[in-house]
Tab-separated table of C-alpha atoms in Angstrom:
chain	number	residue	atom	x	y	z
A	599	UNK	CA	175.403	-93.889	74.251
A	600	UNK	CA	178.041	-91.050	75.010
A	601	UNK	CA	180.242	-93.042	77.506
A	602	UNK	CA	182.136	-89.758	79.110
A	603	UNK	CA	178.829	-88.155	79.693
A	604	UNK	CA	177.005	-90.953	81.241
A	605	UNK	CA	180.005	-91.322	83.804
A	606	UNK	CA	180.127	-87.905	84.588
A	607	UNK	CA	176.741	-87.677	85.836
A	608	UNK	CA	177.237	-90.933	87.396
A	609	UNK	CA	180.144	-89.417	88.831
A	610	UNK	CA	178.133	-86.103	90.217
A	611	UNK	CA	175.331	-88.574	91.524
A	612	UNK	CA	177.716	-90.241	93.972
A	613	UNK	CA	179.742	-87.055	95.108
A	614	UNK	CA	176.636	-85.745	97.118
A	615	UNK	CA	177.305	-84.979	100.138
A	616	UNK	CA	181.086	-85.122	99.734
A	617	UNK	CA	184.028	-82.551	99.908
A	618	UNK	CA	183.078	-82.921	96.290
A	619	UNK	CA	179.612	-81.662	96.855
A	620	UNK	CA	180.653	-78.344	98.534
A	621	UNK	CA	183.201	-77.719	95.806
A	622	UNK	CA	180.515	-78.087	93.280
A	623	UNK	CA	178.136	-75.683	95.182
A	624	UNK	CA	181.124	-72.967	95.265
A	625	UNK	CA	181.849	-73.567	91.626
A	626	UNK	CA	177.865	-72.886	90.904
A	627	UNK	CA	177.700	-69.219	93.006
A	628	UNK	CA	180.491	-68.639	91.657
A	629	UNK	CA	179.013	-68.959	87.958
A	630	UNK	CA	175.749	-67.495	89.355
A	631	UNK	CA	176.846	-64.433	91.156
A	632	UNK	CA	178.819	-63.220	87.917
A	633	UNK	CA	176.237	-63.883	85.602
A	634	UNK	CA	174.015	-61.681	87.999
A	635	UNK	CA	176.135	-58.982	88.373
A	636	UNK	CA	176.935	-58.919	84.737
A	637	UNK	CA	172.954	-58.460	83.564
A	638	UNK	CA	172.409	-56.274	86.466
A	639	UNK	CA	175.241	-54.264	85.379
A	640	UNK	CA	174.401	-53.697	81.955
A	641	UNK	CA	170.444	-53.550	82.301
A	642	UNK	CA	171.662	-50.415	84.936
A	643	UNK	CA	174.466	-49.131	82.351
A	644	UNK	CA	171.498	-49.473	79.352
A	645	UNK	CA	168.385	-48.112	81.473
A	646	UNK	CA	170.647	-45.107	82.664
A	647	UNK	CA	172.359	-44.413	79.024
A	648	UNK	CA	168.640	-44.650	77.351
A	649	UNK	CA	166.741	-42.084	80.206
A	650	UNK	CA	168.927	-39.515	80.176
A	651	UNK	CA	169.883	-39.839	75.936
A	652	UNK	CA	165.315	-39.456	75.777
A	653	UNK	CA	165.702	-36.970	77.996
A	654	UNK	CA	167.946	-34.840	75.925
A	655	UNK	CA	165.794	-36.057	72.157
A	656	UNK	CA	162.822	-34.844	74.040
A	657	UNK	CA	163.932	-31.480	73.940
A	658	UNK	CA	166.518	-31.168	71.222
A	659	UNK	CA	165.655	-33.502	68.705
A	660	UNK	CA	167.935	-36.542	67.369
A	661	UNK	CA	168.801	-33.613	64.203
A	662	UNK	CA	168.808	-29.735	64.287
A	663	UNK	CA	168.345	-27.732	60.971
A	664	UNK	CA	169.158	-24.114	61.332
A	665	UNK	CA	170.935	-21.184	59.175
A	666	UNK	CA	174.404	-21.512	58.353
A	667	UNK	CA	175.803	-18.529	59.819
A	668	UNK	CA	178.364	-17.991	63.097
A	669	UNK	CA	175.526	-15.858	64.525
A	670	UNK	CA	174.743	-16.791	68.567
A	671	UNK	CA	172.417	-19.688	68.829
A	672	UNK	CA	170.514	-17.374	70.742
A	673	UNK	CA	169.666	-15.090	68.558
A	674	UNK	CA	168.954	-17.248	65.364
A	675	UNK	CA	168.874	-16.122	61.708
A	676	UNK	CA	165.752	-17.270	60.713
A	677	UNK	CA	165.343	-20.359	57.849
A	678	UNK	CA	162.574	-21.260	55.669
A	679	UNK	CA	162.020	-24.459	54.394
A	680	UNK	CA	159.080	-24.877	51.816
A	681	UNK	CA	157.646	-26.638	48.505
A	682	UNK	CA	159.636	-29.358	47.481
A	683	UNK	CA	162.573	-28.809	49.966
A	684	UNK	CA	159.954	-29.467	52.482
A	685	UNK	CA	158.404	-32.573	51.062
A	686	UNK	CA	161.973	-33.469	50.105
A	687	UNK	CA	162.733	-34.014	54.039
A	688	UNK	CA	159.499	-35.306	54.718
A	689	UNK	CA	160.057	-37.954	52.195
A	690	UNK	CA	163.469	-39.210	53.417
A	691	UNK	CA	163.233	-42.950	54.860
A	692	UNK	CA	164.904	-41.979	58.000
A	693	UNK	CA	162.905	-39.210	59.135
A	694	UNK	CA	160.527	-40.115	61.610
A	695	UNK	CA	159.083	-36.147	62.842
A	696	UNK	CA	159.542	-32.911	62.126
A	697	UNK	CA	159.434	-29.865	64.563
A	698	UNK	CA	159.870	-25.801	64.132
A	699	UNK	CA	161.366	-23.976	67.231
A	700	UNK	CA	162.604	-20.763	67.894
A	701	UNK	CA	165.214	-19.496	70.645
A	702	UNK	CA	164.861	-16.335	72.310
A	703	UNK	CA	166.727	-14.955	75.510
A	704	UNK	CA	165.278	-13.035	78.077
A	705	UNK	CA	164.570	-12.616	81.749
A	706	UNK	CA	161.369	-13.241	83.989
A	707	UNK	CA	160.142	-11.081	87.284
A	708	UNK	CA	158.241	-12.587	90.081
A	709	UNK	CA	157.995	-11.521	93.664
A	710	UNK	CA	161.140	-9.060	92.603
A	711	UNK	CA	162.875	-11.752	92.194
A	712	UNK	CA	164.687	-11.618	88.779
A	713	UNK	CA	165.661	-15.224	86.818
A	714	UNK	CA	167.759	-15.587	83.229
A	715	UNK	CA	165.429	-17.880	80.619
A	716	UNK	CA	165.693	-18.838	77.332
A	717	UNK	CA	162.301	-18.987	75.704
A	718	UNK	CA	161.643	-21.787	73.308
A	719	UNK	CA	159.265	-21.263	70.308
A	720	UNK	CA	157.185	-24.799	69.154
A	721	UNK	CA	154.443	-24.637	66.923
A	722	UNK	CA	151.475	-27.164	65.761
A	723	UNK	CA	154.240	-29.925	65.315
A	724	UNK	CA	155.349	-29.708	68.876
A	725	UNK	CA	155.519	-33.488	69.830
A	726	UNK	CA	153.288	-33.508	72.731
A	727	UNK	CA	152.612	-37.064	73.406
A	728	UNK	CA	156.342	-37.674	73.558
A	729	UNK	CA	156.995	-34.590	75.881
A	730	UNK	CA	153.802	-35.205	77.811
A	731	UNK	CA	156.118	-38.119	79.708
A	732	UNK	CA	157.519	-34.839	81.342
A	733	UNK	CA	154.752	-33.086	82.360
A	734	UNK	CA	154.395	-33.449	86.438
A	735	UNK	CA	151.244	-30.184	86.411
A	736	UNK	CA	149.076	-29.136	84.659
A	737	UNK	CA	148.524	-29.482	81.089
A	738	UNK	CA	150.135	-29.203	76.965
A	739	UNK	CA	149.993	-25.913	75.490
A	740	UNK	CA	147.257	-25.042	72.966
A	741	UNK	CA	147.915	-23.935	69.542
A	742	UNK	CA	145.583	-21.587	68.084
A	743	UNK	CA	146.380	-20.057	64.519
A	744	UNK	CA	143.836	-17.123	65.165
A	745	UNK	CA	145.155	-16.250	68.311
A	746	UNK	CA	147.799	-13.199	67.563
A	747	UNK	CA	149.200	-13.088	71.076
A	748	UNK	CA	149.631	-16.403	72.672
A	749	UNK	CA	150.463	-16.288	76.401
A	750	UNK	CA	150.665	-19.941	77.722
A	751	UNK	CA	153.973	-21.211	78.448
A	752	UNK	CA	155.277	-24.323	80.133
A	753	UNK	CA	157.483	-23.606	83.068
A	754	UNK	CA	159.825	-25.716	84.761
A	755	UNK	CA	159.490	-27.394	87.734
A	756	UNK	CA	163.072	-25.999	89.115
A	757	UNK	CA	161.886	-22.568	87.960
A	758	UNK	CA	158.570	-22.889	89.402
A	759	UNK	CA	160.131	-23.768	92.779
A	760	UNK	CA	162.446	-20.699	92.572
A	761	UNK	CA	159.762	-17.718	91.349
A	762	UNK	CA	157.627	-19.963	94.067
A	763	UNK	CA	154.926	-19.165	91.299
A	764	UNK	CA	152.042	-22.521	90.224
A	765	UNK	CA	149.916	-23.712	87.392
A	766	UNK	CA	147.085	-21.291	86.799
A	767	UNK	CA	149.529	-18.349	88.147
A	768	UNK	CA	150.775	-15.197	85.649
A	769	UNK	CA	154.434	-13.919	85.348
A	770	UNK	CA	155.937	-11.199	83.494
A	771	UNK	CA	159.321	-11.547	81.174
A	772	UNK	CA	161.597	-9.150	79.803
A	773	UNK	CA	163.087	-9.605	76.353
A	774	UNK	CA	166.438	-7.941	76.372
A	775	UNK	CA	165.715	-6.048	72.809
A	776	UNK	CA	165.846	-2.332	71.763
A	777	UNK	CA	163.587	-1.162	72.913
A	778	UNK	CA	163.320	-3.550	75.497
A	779	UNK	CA	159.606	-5.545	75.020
A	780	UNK	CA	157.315	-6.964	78.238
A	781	UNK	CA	155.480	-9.579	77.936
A	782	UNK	CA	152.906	-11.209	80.267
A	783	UNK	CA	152.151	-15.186	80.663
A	784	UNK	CA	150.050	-17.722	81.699
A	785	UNK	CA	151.753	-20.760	83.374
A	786	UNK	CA	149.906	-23.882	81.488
A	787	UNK	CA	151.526	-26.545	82.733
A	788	UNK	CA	154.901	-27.464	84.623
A	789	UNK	CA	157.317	-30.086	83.412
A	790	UNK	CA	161.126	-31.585	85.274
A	791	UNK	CA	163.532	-32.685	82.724
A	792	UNK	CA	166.238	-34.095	85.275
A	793	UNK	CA	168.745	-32.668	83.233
A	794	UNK	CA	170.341	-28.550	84.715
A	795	UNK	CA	170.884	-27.318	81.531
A	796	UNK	CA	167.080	-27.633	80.288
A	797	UNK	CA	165.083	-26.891	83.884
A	798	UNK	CA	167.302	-23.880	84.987
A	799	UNK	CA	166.623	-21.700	82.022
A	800	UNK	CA	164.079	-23.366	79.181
A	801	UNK	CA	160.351	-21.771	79.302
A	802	UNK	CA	158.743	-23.274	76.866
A	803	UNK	CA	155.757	-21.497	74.546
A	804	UNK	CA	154.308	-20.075	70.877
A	805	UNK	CA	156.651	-19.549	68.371
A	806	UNK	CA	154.564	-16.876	67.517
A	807	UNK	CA	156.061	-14.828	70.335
A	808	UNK	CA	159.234	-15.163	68.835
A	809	UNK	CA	158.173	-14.475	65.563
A	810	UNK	CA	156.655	-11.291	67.065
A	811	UNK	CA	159.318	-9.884	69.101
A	812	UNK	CA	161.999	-10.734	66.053
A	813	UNK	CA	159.375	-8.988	63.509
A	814	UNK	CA	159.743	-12.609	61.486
A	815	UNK	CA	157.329	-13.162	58.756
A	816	UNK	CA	154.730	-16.527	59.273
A	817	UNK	CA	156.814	-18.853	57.490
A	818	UNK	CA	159.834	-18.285	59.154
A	819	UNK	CA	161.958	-20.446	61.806
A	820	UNK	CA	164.556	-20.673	63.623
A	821	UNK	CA	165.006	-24.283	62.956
A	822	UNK	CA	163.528	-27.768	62.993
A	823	UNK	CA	164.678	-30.334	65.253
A	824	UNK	CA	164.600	-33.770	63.326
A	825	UNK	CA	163.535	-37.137	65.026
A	826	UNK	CA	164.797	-40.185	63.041
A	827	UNK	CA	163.707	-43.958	62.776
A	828	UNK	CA	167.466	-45.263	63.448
A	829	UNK	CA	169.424	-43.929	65.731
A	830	UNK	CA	171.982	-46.334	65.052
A	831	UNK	CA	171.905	-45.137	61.393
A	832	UNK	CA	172.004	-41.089	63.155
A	833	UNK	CA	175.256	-40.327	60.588
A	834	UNK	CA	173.553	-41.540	57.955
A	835	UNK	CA	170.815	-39.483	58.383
A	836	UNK	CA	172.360	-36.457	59.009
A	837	UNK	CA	174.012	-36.865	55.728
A	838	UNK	CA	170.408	-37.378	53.770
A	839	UNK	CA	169.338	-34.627	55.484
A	840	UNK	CA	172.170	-31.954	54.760
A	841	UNK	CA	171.641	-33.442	51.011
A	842	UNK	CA	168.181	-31.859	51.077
A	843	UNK	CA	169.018	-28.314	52.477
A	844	UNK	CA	170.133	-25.437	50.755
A	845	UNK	CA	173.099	-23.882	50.624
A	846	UNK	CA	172.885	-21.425	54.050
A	847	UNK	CA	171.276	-24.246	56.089
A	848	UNK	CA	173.463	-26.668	57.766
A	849	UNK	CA	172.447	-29.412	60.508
A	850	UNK	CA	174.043	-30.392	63.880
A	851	UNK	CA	173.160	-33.846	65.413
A	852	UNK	CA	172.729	-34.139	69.274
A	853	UNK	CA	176.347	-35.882	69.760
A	854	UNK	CA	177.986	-33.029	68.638
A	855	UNK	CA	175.713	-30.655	70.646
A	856	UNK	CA	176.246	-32.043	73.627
A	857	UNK	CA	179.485	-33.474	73.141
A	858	UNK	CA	180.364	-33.433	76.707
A	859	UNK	CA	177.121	-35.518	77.638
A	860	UNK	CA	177.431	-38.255	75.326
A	861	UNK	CA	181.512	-38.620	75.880
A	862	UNK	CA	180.265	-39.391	79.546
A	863	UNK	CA	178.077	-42.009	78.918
A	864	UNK	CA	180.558	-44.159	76.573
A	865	UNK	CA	183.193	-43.616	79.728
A	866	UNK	CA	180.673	-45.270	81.833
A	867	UNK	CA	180.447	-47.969	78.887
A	868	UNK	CA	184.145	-48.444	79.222
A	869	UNK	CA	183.527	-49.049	82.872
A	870	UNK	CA	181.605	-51.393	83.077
A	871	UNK	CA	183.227	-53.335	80.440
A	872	UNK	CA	186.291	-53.676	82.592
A	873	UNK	CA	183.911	-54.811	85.849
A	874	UNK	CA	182.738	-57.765	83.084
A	875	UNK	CA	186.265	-58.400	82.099
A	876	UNK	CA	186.932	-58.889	86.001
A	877	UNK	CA	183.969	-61.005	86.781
A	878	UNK	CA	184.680	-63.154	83.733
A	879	UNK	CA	188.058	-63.410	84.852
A	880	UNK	CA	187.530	-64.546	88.184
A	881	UNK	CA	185.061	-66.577	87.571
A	882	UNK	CA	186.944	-68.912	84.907
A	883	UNK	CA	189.796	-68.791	87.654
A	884	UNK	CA	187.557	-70.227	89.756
A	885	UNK	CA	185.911	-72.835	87.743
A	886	UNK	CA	189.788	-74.268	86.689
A	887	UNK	CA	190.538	-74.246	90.287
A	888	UNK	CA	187.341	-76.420	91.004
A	889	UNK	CA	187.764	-78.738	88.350
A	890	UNK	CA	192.128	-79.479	89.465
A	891	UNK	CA	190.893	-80.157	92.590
A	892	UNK	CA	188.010	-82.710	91.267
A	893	UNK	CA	190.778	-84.370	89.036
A	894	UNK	CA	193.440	-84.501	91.705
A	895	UNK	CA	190.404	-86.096	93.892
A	896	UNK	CA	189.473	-88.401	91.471
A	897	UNK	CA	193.634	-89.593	90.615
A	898	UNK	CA	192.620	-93.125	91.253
A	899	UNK	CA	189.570	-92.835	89.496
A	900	UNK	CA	191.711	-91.657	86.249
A	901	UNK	CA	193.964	-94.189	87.171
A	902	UNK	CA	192.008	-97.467	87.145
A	903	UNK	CA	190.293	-95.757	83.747
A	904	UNK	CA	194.034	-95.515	82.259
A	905	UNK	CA	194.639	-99.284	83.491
A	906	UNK	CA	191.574	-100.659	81.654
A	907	UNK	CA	192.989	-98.486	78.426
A	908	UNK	CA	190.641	-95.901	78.872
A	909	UNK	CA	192.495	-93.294	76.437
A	910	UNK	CA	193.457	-89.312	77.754
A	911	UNK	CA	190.411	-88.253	75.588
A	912	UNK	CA	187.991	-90.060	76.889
A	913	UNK	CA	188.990	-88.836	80.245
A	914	UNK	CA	189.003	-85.475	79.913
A	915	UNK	CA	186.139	-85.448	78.271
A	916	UNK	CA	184.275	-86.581	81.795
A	917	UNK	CA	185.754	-84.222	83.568
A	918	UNK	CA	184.747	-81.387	80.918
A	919	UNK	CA	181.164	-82.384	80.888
A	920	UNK	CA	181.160	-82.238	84.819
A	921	UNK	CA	182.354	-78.935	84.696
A	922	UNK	CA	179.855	-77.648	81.818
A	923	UNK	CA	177.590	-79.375	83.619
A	924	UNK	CA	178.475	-76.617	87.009
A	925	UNK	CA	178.750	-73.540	84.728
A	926	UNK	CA	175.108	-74.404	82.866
A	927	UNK	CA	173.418	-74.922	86.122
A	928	UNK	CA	175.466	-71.332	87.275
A	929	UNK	CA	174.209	-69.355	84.694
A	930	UNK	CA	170.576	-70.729	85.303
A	931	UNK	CA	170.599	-69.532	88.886
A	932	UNK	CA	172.491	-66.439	87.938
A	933	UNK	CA	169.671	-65.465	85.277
A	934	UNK	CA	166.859	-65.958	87.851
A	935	UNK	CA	168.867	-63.896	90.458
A	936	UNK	CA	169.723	-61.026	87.965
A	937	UNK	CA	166.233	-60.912	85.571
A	938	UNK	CA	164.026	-61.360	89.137
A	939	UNK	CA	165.752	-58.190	89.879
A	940	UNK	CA	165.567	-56.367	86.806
A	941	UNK	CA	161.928	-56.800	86.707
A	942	UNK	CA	161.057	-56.469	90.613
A	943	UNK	CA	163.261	-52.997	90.030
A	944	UNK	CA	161.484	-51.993	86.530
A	945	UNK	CA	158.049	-52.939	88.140
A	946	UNK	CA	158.287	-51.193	91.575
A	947	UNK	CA	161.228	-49.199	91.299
A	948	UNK	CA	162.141	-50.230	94.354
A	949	UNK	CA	165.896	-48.197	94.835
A	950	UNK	CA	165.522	-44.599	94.188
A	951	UNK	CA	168.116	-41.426	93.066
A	952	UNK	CA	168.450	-38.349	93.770
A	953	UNK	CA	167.456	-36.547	91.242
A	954	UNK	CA	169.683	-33.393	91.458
A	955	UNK	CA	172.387	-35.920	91.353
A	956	UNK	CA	171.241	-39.032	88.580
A	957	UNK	CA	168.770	-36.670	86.665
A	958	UNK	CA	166.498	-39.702	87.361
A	959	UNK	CA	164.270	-40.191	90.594
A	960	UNK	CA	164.522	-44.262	90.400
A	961	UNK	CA	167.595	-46.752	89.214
A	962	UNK	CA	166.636	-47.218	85.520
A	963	UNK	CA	166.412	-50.843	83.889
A	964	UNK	CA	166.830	-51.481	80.185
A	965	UNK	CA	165.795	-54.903	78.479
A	966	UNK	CA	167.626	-55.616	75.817
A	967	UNK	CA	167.399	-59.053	75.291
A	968	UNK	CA	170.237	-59.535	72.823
A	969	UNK	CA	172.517	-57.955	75.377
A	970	UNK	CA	171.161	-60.653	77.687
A	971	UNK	CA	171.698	-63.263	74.986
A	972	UNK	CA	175.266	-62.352	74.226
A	973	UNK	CA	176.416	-61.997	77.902
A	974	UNK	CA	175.184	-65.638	78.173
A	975	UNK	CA	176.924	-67.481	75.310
A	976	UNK	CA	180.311	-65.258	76.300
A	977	UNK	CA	180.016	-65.828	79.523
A	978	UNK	CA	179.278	-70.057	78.611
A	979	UNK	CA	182.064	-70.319	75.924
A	980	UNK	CA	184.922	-68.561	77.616
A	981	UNK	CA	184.432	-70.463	80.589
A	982	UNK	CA	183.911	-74.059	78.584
A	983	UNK	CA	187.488	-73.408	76.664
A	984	UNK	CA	188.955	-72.437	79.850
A	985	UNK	CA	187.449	-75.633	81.168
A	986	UNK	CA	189.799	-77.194	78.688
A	987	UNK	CA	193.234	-75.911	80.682
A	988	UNK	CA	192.917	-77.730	83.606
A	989	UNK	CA	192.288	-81.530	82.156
A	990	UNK	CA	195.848	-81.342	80.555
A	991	UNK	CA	197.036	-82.532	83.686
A	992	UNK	CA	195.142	-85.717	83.001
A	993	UNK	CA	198.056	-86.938	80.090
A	994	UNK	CA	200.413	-86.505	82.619
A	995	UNK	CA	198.839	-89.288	85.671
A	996	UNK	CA	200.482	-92.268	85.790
A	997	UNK	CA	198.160	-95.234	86.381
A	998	UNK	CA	200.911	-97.111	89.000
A	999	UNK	CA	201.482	-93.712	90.827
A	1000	UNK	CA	197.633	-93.081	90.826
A	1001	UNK	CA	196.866	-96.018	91.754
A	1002	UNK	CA	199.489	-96.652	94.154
A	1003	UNK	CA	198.165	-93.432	95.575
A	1004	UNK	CA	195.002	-95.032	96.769
């Protein structure tokens, strides 16, 4: 039988309804409330980091392949990648898709109202079922290879709301060329990124438009945007990729595209790693708090167990079980609290955003369960060695004094 655990519950038994008691109950929320906090935090910090980094695949790809020139991304040198090149890339391990695109600038009338776009060029490999989760009206774009002129575009919803034009409704665009070229289209369907820089100025259609107006020939591109398996192995990739490409195409991953974006969401990792570091911290300060004042309460106790040659060991090992004992039964309640939530908020999405201002309409949540895992056993081991501080103080009781004290 393990001696120092059996008296420790014996020892929790009788302190209910003691001064004991409450300090036990404090040491518990104490536990619980950080634990909470901590998976609320970081299934927040995950949802939020993995909506808007979809967001931005969705319409740029984890990879981009285009010419190596120092032309304006704008106006794109086309590439062409056939034959073996082309089963080369298809054939790498980490490539999951493969997309053409084409950029073109221009403006669009409505109600003389005049609005900047840049037009956006997808073809057959268009990854509709993944960009479908943006579509709010209406419906995908069709691809036909006999059709010469396509008109159908995809619109945005901040657009829409501007040219105050709807699904089913034409417009008319101006492609700043020389000559100049018009072009009439039929508003398919209506999608809302979240993110500015996509739904203030990206109409999306053919690429045989582009192809058109640019007087490309059928096999040319401005570029394919590349969707790996791993994103954790995106460098990698990149690498494999540029291996495969010839000498005037280069690649650009989505980090270094939007730079700016990504920087942002490893400041708000930073962030929250310091709110952990205080909840951690405050909550071990509490829990060696607790436990001095259960071994100054219990001096006698330690005493009389000294007297009967009980050795320091022994001791402190009672006192440590009672207070793993507090932080197990803490991180119980603080799971339930924080996972109740996360699913009650992934379910119903019951706090919303703004939109204009989160580029999300509802407070994201993100279940990663080895996140979950590892905030537990951090959270249970730094606060058991702590545990240790605390029942020094036990070597140092005198059995007379304690005793005496009584």
């Amino acid at each position: 039988m393990n001696l120092p655990y059996f008296i420790s519950k014996r020892i929790n038994a009788s302190d209910k309804g003691s001064f004991s008691s409450i300090i036990h109950k404090i040491a518990i929320a104490s536990v619980a409330l950080g634990i909470a906090i901590m998976l609320v935090s970081f299934q927040i910090l995950g949802g939020f980091q993995n909506s808007i980094k979809d967001k931005i695949f969705s319409f740029s790809g984890h990879i981009q392949i285009k010419a190596f020139t120092f032309s304006s991304e704008y106006e794109q040198t086309p590439i062409v990648i056939e034959g073996e090149r082309m089963e080369m890339l298809q054939d790498d391990p980490h490539v999951k898709h493969l997309q053409e695109f084409a950029f073109k600038p221009g403006l669009i009338s409505q109600n003389e109202e005049v609005f900047g776009m840049l037009f956006k060029g997808v073809s057959q490999s268009f990854d509709t079922i993944r960009f479908a989760d943006y579509l709010v009206e209406g419906s995908m774009l069709t691809f036909d290879e006999e059709e010469a002129y396509p008109n159908e575009i995809l619109l945005s919803e901040h657009m829409a709301r501007q040219m105050q034009v709807g699904v089913g409704d034409r417009i008319v665009s101006y492609f700043i060329m020389d000559p100049p070229r018009t072009r009439s289209f039929f508003v398919k369907g209506i999608f809302s990124s979240g993110l500015e820089d996509f739904d203030e100025q990206i109409v999306i259609g053919d690429i045989k438009v582009v192809r058109t107006l640019n007087g490309w020939e059928d096999n040319e591109v401005g570029g394919y945007e590349v969707f790996i398996n791993d994103l954790e192995k995106l460098e990698e990739a990149d690498d494999s990729i540029l291996q495969r490409l010839s000498v005037n195409q280069t690649t650009e991953r989505v980090d270094q595209k939007f730079v700016q974006v990504f920087d942002w969401l490893n400041l708000l990792s930073q962030n929250v790693f310091i709110l952990i570091g205080l909840i951690l911290f405050v909550a071990c300060f509490n829990m060696v708090s607790v436990l001095f004042i259960l071994i100054m309460e219990r001096r006698p106790m330690i005493g009389s167990f000294k007297a009967l040659g009980a050795t320091d060991k022994l001791i402190r090992s009672i006192f440590t079980y009672n207070g793993v004992r507090l932080v197990v039964r803490g991180l119980i309640i603080g799971n339930v609290i924080g996972l109740v939530f996360g699913f009650l908020q992934y379910q119903f999405k019951l706090i919303p955003l703004d939109p204009a201002t989160y580029y999300m309409s509802h407070v994201p949540i993100d279940w990663n369960w080895f996140r979950i895992l590892g905030i537990n056993a951090l959270t249970f081991l730094l606060v058991g060695v702590v545990l240790l501080l605390p029942t020094a103080i036990i070597s140092r009781i005198s059995p007379v004094k304690a005793i005496r004290f009584d």
